[in-house]
Coordinates of C-alpha atoms in Angstrom, one line a residue:
X1 CA -41.2 -21.9 -76.1
X2 CA -37.4 -22.7 -74.5
X3 CA -35.8 -22.2 -77.8
X4 CA -38.5 -19.2 -78.4
X5 CA -37.3 -17.6 -75.7
X6 CA -33.4 -18.3 -76.2
X7 CA -34.0 -16.5 -79.4
X8 CA -35.8 -13.8 -77.7
X9 CA -32.7 -13.3 -75.5
X10 CA -29.9 -13.7 -78.4
X11 CA -32.1 -10.8 -79.8
X12 CA -31.7 -8.7 -76.8
X13 CA -28.2 -9.3 -76.4
X14 CA -27.7 -8.4 -80.1
X15 CA -29.4 -4.8 -79.4
X16 CA -27.6 -4.7 -76.0
X17 CA -24.7 -5.0 -78.1
X18 CA -25.3 -2.4 -80.3
X19 CA -26.1 0.3 -77.9
X20 CA -22.8 -0.7 -75.9
X21 CA -20.8 -0.2 -78.8
X22 CA -22.8 3.4 -80.2
X23 CA -21.6 3.7 -76.4
X24 CA -17.6 3.2 -76.8
X25 CA -18.0 5.1 -79.8
X26 CA -19.6 8.1 -77.7
X27 CA -16.7 7.9 -75.3
X28 CA -14.1 7.9 -78.1
X29 CA -15.3 10.2 -79.8
X30 CA -15.9 13.2 -77.0
X31 CA -12.4 11.5 -75.8
X32 CA -10.6 12.4 -79.4
X33 CA -12.8 15.8 -79.8
X34 CA -11.7 17.0 -76.1
X35 CA -15.4 17.5 -75.9
X36 CA -16.2 18.4 -71.9
X37 CA -19.4 15.8 -71.1
X38 CA -22.1 17.4 -68.8
X39 CA -21.3 14.0 -66.6
X40 CA -17.8 15.5 -66.0
X41 CA -18.7 19.1 -66.0
X42 CA -21.3 19.3 -64.0
X43 CA -22.2 15.8 -62.4
X44 CA -18.5 15.3 -61.2
X45 CA -18.2 18.2 -58.7
X46 CA -21.5 17.2 -57.2
X47 CA -20.8 13.7 -56.8
X48 CA -17.1 14.7 -55.4
X49 CA -18.5 17.0 -52.5
X50 CA -20.2 13.9 -51.4
X51 CA -17.7 11.8 -51.5
X52 CA -15.9 14.5 -49.3
X53 CA -18.9 14.5 -47.1
X54 CA -20.7 17.7 -48.6
X55 CA -24.2 17.4 -49.4
X56 CA -24.7 20.1 -52.3
X57 CA -26.8 22.5 -53.0
X58 CA -28.6 21.1 -56.7
X59 CA -31.2 21.6 -58.9
X60 CA -32.3 18.1 -58.9
X61 CA -34.6 16.1 -56.7
X62 CA -32.5 13.6 -53.5
X63 CA -32.5 10.6 -55.7
X64 CA -31.2 12.0 -58.5
X65 CA -27.9 12.8 -56.5
X66 CA -27.4 7.9 -55.7
X67 CA -27.3 8.2 -60.0
X68 CA -24.2 10.8 -59.5
X69 CA -22.6 9.1 -57.0
X70 CA -22.1 5.8 -58.5
X71 CA -20.1 6.5 -61.0
X72 CA -17.4 8.7 -58.4
X73 CA -17.1 5.1 -56.3
X74 CA -15.5 3.8 -59.1
X75 CA -13.6 7.0 -60.3
X76 CA -11.9 10.2 -59.0
X77 CA -10.8 11.3 -62.8
X78 CA -13.6 13.4 -64.7
X79 CA -13.0 11.3 -67.7
X80 CA -12.9 8.1 -65.3
X81 CA -16.2 9.5 -63.9
X82 CA -17.3 10.2 -67.4
X83 CA -17.0 6.5 -68.8
X84 CA -18.3 4.7 -65.5
X85 CA -21.4 7.2 -65.8
X86 CA -21.9 6.0 -69.9
X87 CA -21.8 2.5 -68.4
X88 CA -24.6 2.9 -65.8
X89 CA -26.6 4.8 -68.6
X90 CA -26.1 1.6 -71.0
X91 CA -27.1 -0.3 -67.9
X92 CA -30.5 1.1 -67.7
X93 CA -31.0 0.9 -71.4
X94 CA -30.6 -2.6 -71.4
X95 CA -33.4 -2.8 -68.6
X96 CA -35.7 -0.7 -70.1
X97 CA -35.2 -3.1 -73.0
X98 CA -36.1 -6.2 -71.5
X99 CA -39.1 -4.9 -69.7
X100 CA -40.1 -3.6 -73.2
X101 CA -39.7 -7.0 -74.0
X102 CA -41.7 -8.7 -71.4
X103 CA -44.6 -5.9 -72.5
X104 CA -44.8 -6.6 -75.9
X105 CA -44.9 -10.5 -74.9
X106 CA -48.0 -9.4 -72.6
X107 CA -49.7 -7.8 -74.9
X108 CA -48.8 -10.5 -77.7
X109 CA -47.1 -7.8 -80.2
X110 CA -43.6 -9.1 -81.6
X111 CA -40.8 -8.5 -79.3
X112 CA -38.6 -8.6 -81.6
X113 CA -39.9 -5.6 -83.6
X114 CA -41.3 -3.5 -80.2
X115 CA -37.4 -4.0 -78.8
X116 CA -35.8 -2.9 -81.9
X117 CA -38.1 0.4 -82.3
X118 CA -37.5 1.5 -78.8
X119 CA -33.1 1.0 -79.4
X120 CA -33.8 3.2 -82.7
X121 CA -35.5 5.8 -80.7
X122 CA -32.7 5.7 -77.7
X123 CA -29.4 5.8 -80.4
X124 CA -31.2 8.7 -81.9
X125 CA -31.0 10.5 -78.7
X126 CA -27.7 8.4 -77.5
X127 CA -26.0 11.6 -76.6
X128 CA -28.9 12.6 -74.2
X129 CA -29.0 9.3 -72.9
X130 CA -25.6 8.6 -72.0
X131 CA -24.6 12.1 -71.1
X132 CA -27.7 13.2 -69.2
X133 CA -29.4 11.7 -66.2
X134 CA -33.3 11.6 -67.7
X135 CA -32.4 8.1 -68.7
X136 CA -32.5 7.0 -65.0
X137 CA -36.1 8.2 -64.1
X138 CA -37.9 7.2 -67.7
X139 CA -36.5 3.7 -67.2
X140 CA -37.6 4.0 -63.4
X141 CA -41.5 5.3 -64.7
X142 CA -41.5 2.5 -67.0
X143 CA -40.4 -0.6 -64.6
X144 CA -43.6 1.3 -62.4
X145 CA -45.9 1.1 -65.2
X146 CA -44.7 -2.8 -65.8
X147 CA -45.3 -3.6 -61.9
X148 CA -49.0 -0.9 -62.4
X149 CA -50.0 -3.2 -65.7
X150 CA -49.2 -6.6 -63.9
X151 CA -51.2 -5.8 -60.3
X152 CA -48.2 -5.1 -58.8
X153 CA -49.5 -2.0 -57.3
X154 CA -47.2 -1.7 -54.4
X155 CA -43.8 -1.9 -56.5
X156 CA -45.9 0.4 -59.3
X157 CA -46.2 3.6 -56.4
X158 CA -42.6 2.7 -55.3
X159 CA -41.1 2.6 -58.6
X160 CA -42.9 5.6 -59.2
X161 CA -41.9 7.9 -56.3
X162 CA -38.5 7.1 -56.6
X163 CA -38.6 8.1 -60.2
X164 CA -40.2 11.1 -59.5
X165 CA -37.7 11.5 -56.7
X166 CA -35.6 11.4 -59.4
X167 CA -36.8 14.0 -61.7
X168 CA -39.5 15.5 -61.2
X169 CA -42.6 14.7 -64.0
X170 CA -43.6 11.3 -63.3
X171 CA -45.4 13.0 -60.6
X172 CA -47.9 13.6 -62.7
X173 CA -48.3 9.7 -63.5
X174 CA -49.6 9.4 -59.6
X175 CA -53.2 10.4 -60.1
X176 CA -53.1 8.5 -63.6
X177 CA -52.3 5.3 -61.3
X178 CA -55.2 6.4 -58.6
X179 CA -58.0 7.2 -60.6
X180 CA -59.4 3.8 -61.6
X181 CA -59.0 2.7 -57.7
X182 CA -61.3 6.0 -56.7
X183 CA -63.8 5.1 -60.5
X184 CA -63.9 1.6 -58.3
X185 CA -64.3 2.5 -54.9
X186 CA -60.9 0.4 -54.2
X187 CA -60.0 1.8 -51.1
X188 CA -57.5 -0.6 -49.8
X189 CA -55.5 -0.4 -53.1
X190 CA -56.2 3.7 -52.6
X191 CA -54.8 3.9 -49.5
X192 CA -51.7 1.6 -49.8
X193 CA -50.6 3.5 -53.3
X194 CA -50.8 6.9 -51.9
X195 CA -48.7 6.2 -48.5
X196 CA -46.2 4.1 -50.6
X197 CA -46.0 6.9 -52.5
X198 CA -45.7 9.4 -50.5
X199 CA -43.3 7.5 -47.3
X200 CA -40.8 6.4 -50.4
X201 CA -40.1 10.2 -50.8
X202 CA -40.1 11.0 -47.4
X203 CA -37.8 8.6 -46.9
X204 CA -35.8 9.5 -49.9
X205 CA -35.4 12.8 -48.3
X206 CA -35.2 12.4 -45.1
X207 CA -31.1 11.8 -45.1
X208 CA -30.5 15.0 -46.2
X209 CA -33.8 16.6 -43.7
X210 CA -31.6 14.7 -40.8
X211 CA -28.2 16.6 -42.2
X212 CA -30.0 19.8 -41.5
X213 CA -29.5 20.0 -45.6
X214 CA -30.9 23.2 -47.0
X215 CA -30.6 21.3 -50.4
X216 CA -34.8 20.7 -51.0
X217 CA -35.3 24.2 -50.0
X218 CA -32.6 25.7 -52.8
X219 CA -34.1 22.9 -55.5
X220 CA -37.5 24.4 -54.8
X221 CA -36.8 27.8 -54.8
X222 CA -34.5 27.6 -57.8
X223 CA -37.4 25.8 -60.0
X224 CA -39.9 28.7 -59.0
X225 CA -37.1 31.6 -59.9
X226 CA -36.1 30.1 -63.1
X227 CA -37.0 32.1 -65.9
X228 CA -38.0 30.9 -69.8
X229 CA -35.8 28.4 -71.5
X230 CA -35.4 29.5 -74.7
X231 CA -36.2 25.3 -76.0
X232 CA -39.5 26.0 -74.2
X233 CA -42.7 26.2 -76.3
X234 CA -44.0 29.5 -74.9
X235 CA -39.9 31.2 -75.9
X236 CA -40.1 29.6 -79.0
X237 CA -43.5 31.5 -80.0
X238 CA -42.3 34.3 -78.6
X239 CA -39.0 34.3 -80.6
X240 CA -41.0 34.7 -83.5
X241 CA -43.3 37.5 -82.7
X242 CA -39.7 39.2 -81.8
X243 CA -38.4 38.0 -85.7
X244 CA -41.5 39.9 -86.9
X245 CA -40.7 43.5 -84.7
X246 CA -44.0 42.7 -82.8
X247 CA -41.6 42.7 -79.2
X248 CA -38.2 42.7 -78.1
X249 CA -36.1 39.9 -76.5
X250 CA -33.1 38.5 -75.9
X251 CA -31.0 35.6 -75.1
X252 CA -29.3 35.6 -71.3
X253 CA -27.4 32.7 -70.0
X254 CA -28.6 31.5 -66.2
X255 CA -29.9 28.6 -64.2
X256 CA -27.7 26.2 -66.1
X257 CA -29.5 27.6 -69.6
X258 CA -29.7 29.9 -72.3
X259 CA -33.2 31.9 -71.2
X260 CA -35.3 34.1 -73.2
X261 CA -35.5 37.4 -71.3
X262 CA -37.5 40.7 -71.8
X263 CA -40.8 42.5 -71.6
X264 CA -43.1 38.9 -72.7
X265 CA -41.5 36.3 -71.5
X266 CA -41.4 38.0 -68.1
X267 CA -44.9 38.5 -68.0
X268 CA -45.7 34.9 -69.9
X269 CA -43.2 32.5 -67.1
X270 CA -46.0 32.6 -64.0
X271 CA -48.8 31.3 -66.0
X272 CA -46.8 28.0 -67.0
X273 CA -46.8 26.0 -64.4
X274 CA -50.8 26.9 -63.9
X275 CA -50.9 25.8 -67.4
X276 CA -49.5 22.3 -66.6
X277 CA -51.8 22.1 -63.5
X278 CA -54.8 22.9 -65.9
X279 CA -54.4 20.6 -68.8
X280 CA -53.4 18.3 -66.6
X281 CA -56.7 18.7 -64.6
X282 CA -58.5 18.7 -68.0
X283 CA -57.0 15.3 -68.6
X284 CA -57.2 13.6 -65.4
X285 CA -61.2 14.4 -65.8
X286 CA -61.7 13.2 -69.1
X287 CA -59.1 9.9 -67.6
X288 CA -62.1 9.4 -65.3
X289 CA -65.0 10.5 -67.9
X290 CA -64.1 7.8 -70.2
X291 CA -63.3 4.8 -67.5
X292 CA -66.9 5.5 -66.2
X293 CA -68.3 5.1 -69.7
X294 CA -66.4 2.4 -70.6
X295 CA -67.5 0.6 -67.4
X296 CA -71.1 1.9 -68.3
X297 CA -70.8 0.1 -71.4
X298 CA -69.4 -2.8 -70.6
X299 CA -66.3 -2.5 -72.5
X300 CA -64.0 -2.1 -69.2
X301 CA -61.6 -5.1 -70.7
X302 CA -57.5 -5.3 -70.9
X303 CA -57.4 -4.1 -74.5
X304 CA -59.5 -0.2 -74.0
X305 CA -57.6 0.0 -71.0
X306 CA -54.3 -0.3 -72.6
X307 CA -55.1 2.4 -75.1
X308 CA -56.2 4.6 -72.4
X309 CA -53.5 4.3 -70.0
X310 CA -50.9 5.1 -73.1
X311 CA -52.7 7.6 -74.3
X312 CA -53.5 9.8 -71.3
X313 CA -49.5 8.7 -70.3
X314 CA -48.0 10.8 -73.0
X315 CA -50.7 13.5 -72.7
X316 CA -50.1 14.3 -69.2
X317 CA -46.1 14.2 -69.7
X318 CA -46.8 15.8 -72.5
X319 CA -48.4 18.8 -70.6
X320 CA -45.7 18.7 -68.2
X321 CA -42.8 19.6 -71.6
X322 CA -45.3 22.0 -73.5
X323 CA -46.2 24.4 -71.3
X324 CA -43.3 24.2 -69.1
X325 CA -40.8 27.1 -68.4
X326 CA -38.0 24.4 -69.3
X327 CA -38.5 21.9 -72.6
X328 CA -34.3 20.7 -72.5
X329 CA -33.3 19.0 -75.3
X330 CA -32.9 15.4 -73.4
X331 CA -37.1 15.6 -72.1
X332 CA -37.3 14.0 -75.2
X333 CA -36.4 10.4 -73.2
X334 CA -39.6 10.9 -70.8
X335 CA -41.5 10.0 -73.2
X336 CA -40.1 6.5 -75.9
X337 CA -41.2 4.8 -73.0
X338 CA -45.2 5.7 -73.4
X339 CA -44.4 5.9 -77.1
X340 CA -43.7 2.5 -77.8
X341 CA -46.0 0.9 -74.8
X342 CA -48.6 3.3 -77.3
X343 CA -47.1 1.4 -80.2
X344 CA -48.4 -1.7 -78.7
X345 CA -52.0 -1.1 -78.5
X346 CA -54.8 -2.0 -80.4
X347 CA -54.9 1.2 -82.4
X348 CA -55.0 0.6 -86.6
X349 CA -51.5 0.8 -88.2
X350 CA -51.8 3.8 -89.6
X351 CA -52.3 5.6 -86.1
X352 CA -49.2 3.6 -85.0
X353 CA -46.8 4.5 -88.0
X354 CA -48.1 8.2 -87.9
X355 CA -46.8 8.1 -84.1
X356 CA -43.6 6.5 -84.9
X357 CA -43.1 9.0 -87.8
X358 CA -44.0 11.8 -85.1
X359 CA -41.6 10.8 -82.6
X360 CA -38.7 10.7 -85.2
X361 CA -39.6 14.5 -86.1
X362 CA -39.6 15.7 -82.9
X363 CA -35.7 14.1 -82.0
X364 CA -34.4 14.7 -85.6
X365 CA -35.4 18.4 -85.0
X366 CA -34.4 18.4 -81.6
X367 CA -30.3 16.8 -82.3
X368 CA -30.9 19.4 -85.0
X369 CA -31.2 22.1 -82.7
X370 CA -28.4 20.6 -80.6
X371 CA -26.1 20.4 -83.7
X372 CA -26.7 24.4 -84.7
X373 CA -27.6 26.4 -82.0
X374 CA -25.0 24.8 -79.4
X375 CA -22.5 23.0 -82.0
X376 CA -21.8 25.7 -84.6
X377 CA -23.3 29.5 -82.7
X378 CA -22.2 27.9 -79.7
X379 CA -25.6 29.4 -77.8
X380 CA -26.5 32.5 -76.0
X381 CA -26.2 35.2 -78.4
X382 CA -24.8 33.3 -81.3
X383 CA -28.4 31.3 -81.6
X384 CA -29.9 32.9 -84.5
X385 CA -33.4 33.0 -86.1
X386 CA -33.0 29.9 -88.1
X387 CA -31.7 28.5 -84.7
X388 CA -34.9 29.9 -83.2
X389 CA -37.1 28.7 -86.1
X390 CA -35.6 25.1 -85.7
X391 CA -36.7 25.1 -81.8
X392 CA -40.2 26.1 -83.0
X393 CA -40.9 23.2 -85.4
X394 CA -39.6 20.8 -82.9
X395 CA -42.0 22.1 -80.2
X396 CA -44.8 22.5 -82.9
X397 CA -44.3 18.5 -83.8
X398 CA -45.1 18.0 -79.9
X399 CA -48.0 19.8 -80.2
X400 CA -49.3 17.9 -83.2
X401 CA -47.8 14.8 -81.3
X402 CA -50.0 15.7 -78.4
X403 CA -53.3 16.7 -80.8
X404 CA -52.9 13.5 -82.4
X405 CA -53.4 11.2 -79.5
X406 CA -56.0 13.2 -77.8
X407 CA -57.6 12.4 -81.7
X408 CA -57.1 8.6 -81.2
X409 CA -58.5 8.7 -78.1
X410 CA -62.0 10.7 -79.5
X411 CA -62.2 8.0 -82.3
X412 CA -61.4 4.7 -79.5
X413 CA -64.4 6.4 -77.0
X414 CA -66.2 8.9 -77.6
X415 CA -68.2 7.4 -80.8
X416 CA -70.7 5.2 -80.0
X417 CA -69.6 1.8 -82.9
X418 CA -66.1 1.8 -82.8
X419 CA -63.6 -1.5 -82.9
X420 CA -61.5 -0.4 -80.0
X421 CA -64.5 -1.0 -77.3
X422 CA -65.8 -4.1 -79.2

C-alpha cells in the first residue's frame, strides 16, 4: 500500500509540475507579448485600494476580495501581482488535483486516469484558470462536495457558503445538499447545515457591514442592472435572428463586458432570472422524486446516490449558466469538478466518453471564441457574424450536454429494470 501511495504521489507531482510549467509559460508569454492580464488590469487596482484602507465597490461577492488581496501582500507592482496571482491559482489547481485523487480512491476508480482528465481539462482552460478568479470558488465547491460525500456535513456547508460568497453560483447546490436530509426527516443535519451556511455567509459579509460600506448593495444592483452579455445563450440566438433580418441589434460595452443591445435583448433579459429559478425548481423536484423512488424500491445505495448527485449538480450549475444574462468564457471552469465527478460514477463507458468529448468540444469552442472575438476582432463592434456563430455553437453544445445528463438520469432511474439500480 505504501508503494502504491508513493506512486500516486509521484504521479500527482508530475501532473502538478506540468501545470506549473504551463503557468510559467503563460507568464512568459504575457510578459513578452505585452499583454495586459485581467489580474493586473482589474484585480490589482481593487487589491491596491484595500491595502490603502479603502473598500472598493466591486461586482464580486465579499470573499472574492480575499483571493484578490493575497497577491497584493507580496507585490505592489501590477506584473509582480499577476505572477503571484498565477501562483495562487496554481496552488488551487493542485488542491483540486489532490481532492480528485481522493474521490477516485473512494469510488474505486483509477486515480491516475481521473487526475489526468482533470489536468487535461484545466490545461485546456489555462488562461482562464490563471487569469480569472473562478478557480477559487470551483475548488472550494469541490472541497465542499468531498466533505459532503464523506459525511463531514458542517465543513461541507461552511465551504459551500464560502464558495457562494466568492462567486454566487455555488448557492444552487445548497438545496441539493439539503433535500436528502429533508426527505429523510433528518432535522438535526437540516438545521445545522442551514445554520452553518448562513452564519458563515453573514460572518463573511460582516466586515463590510461594520465598515459602513455600500459594496454589498452595489454588488446586488450591479447584477440586477446588467444587460445581456453577448456570450449568453439568449444573446447568441437573438444574434442569429438579427443576421436573418428578423430584428436589429448591436454590440455595446458596459458592466465590464460586450453586451447585446436592442429591442429583443431588452425584452428577453428580465425573464432570464425567473427562468433560472424555474429550471432549478424542476431539477430539485425531480431530484426529490428520484430519491423517494429509489428509497421506496430499496435501491438507496452509494452507487445510485453518486450518479444522482453528480447529475443534479451538473444540471443545477448548467441552469445558472444557460439561462443567465451572462455566460463568460471562464464559467466553464465551474463545471469541470462536476464533470470529473460524473465520470467517476458507474454510468457506462459510452456515456462517459460522450460527456468527456462534449466537455472538450465546449472548451474548444470557448477558446476559439476567445481567440477570434477578443484576439483577432478586438471585441465590441469588431465581432463578426462568424464570431457570434462560434458562440452559438458553444452554447448549443452546453445545451446538448445538459440534455444528455437528463437522458442518463432517465435511463438510470426512470425505467423499471436498469443496472444502475441493481
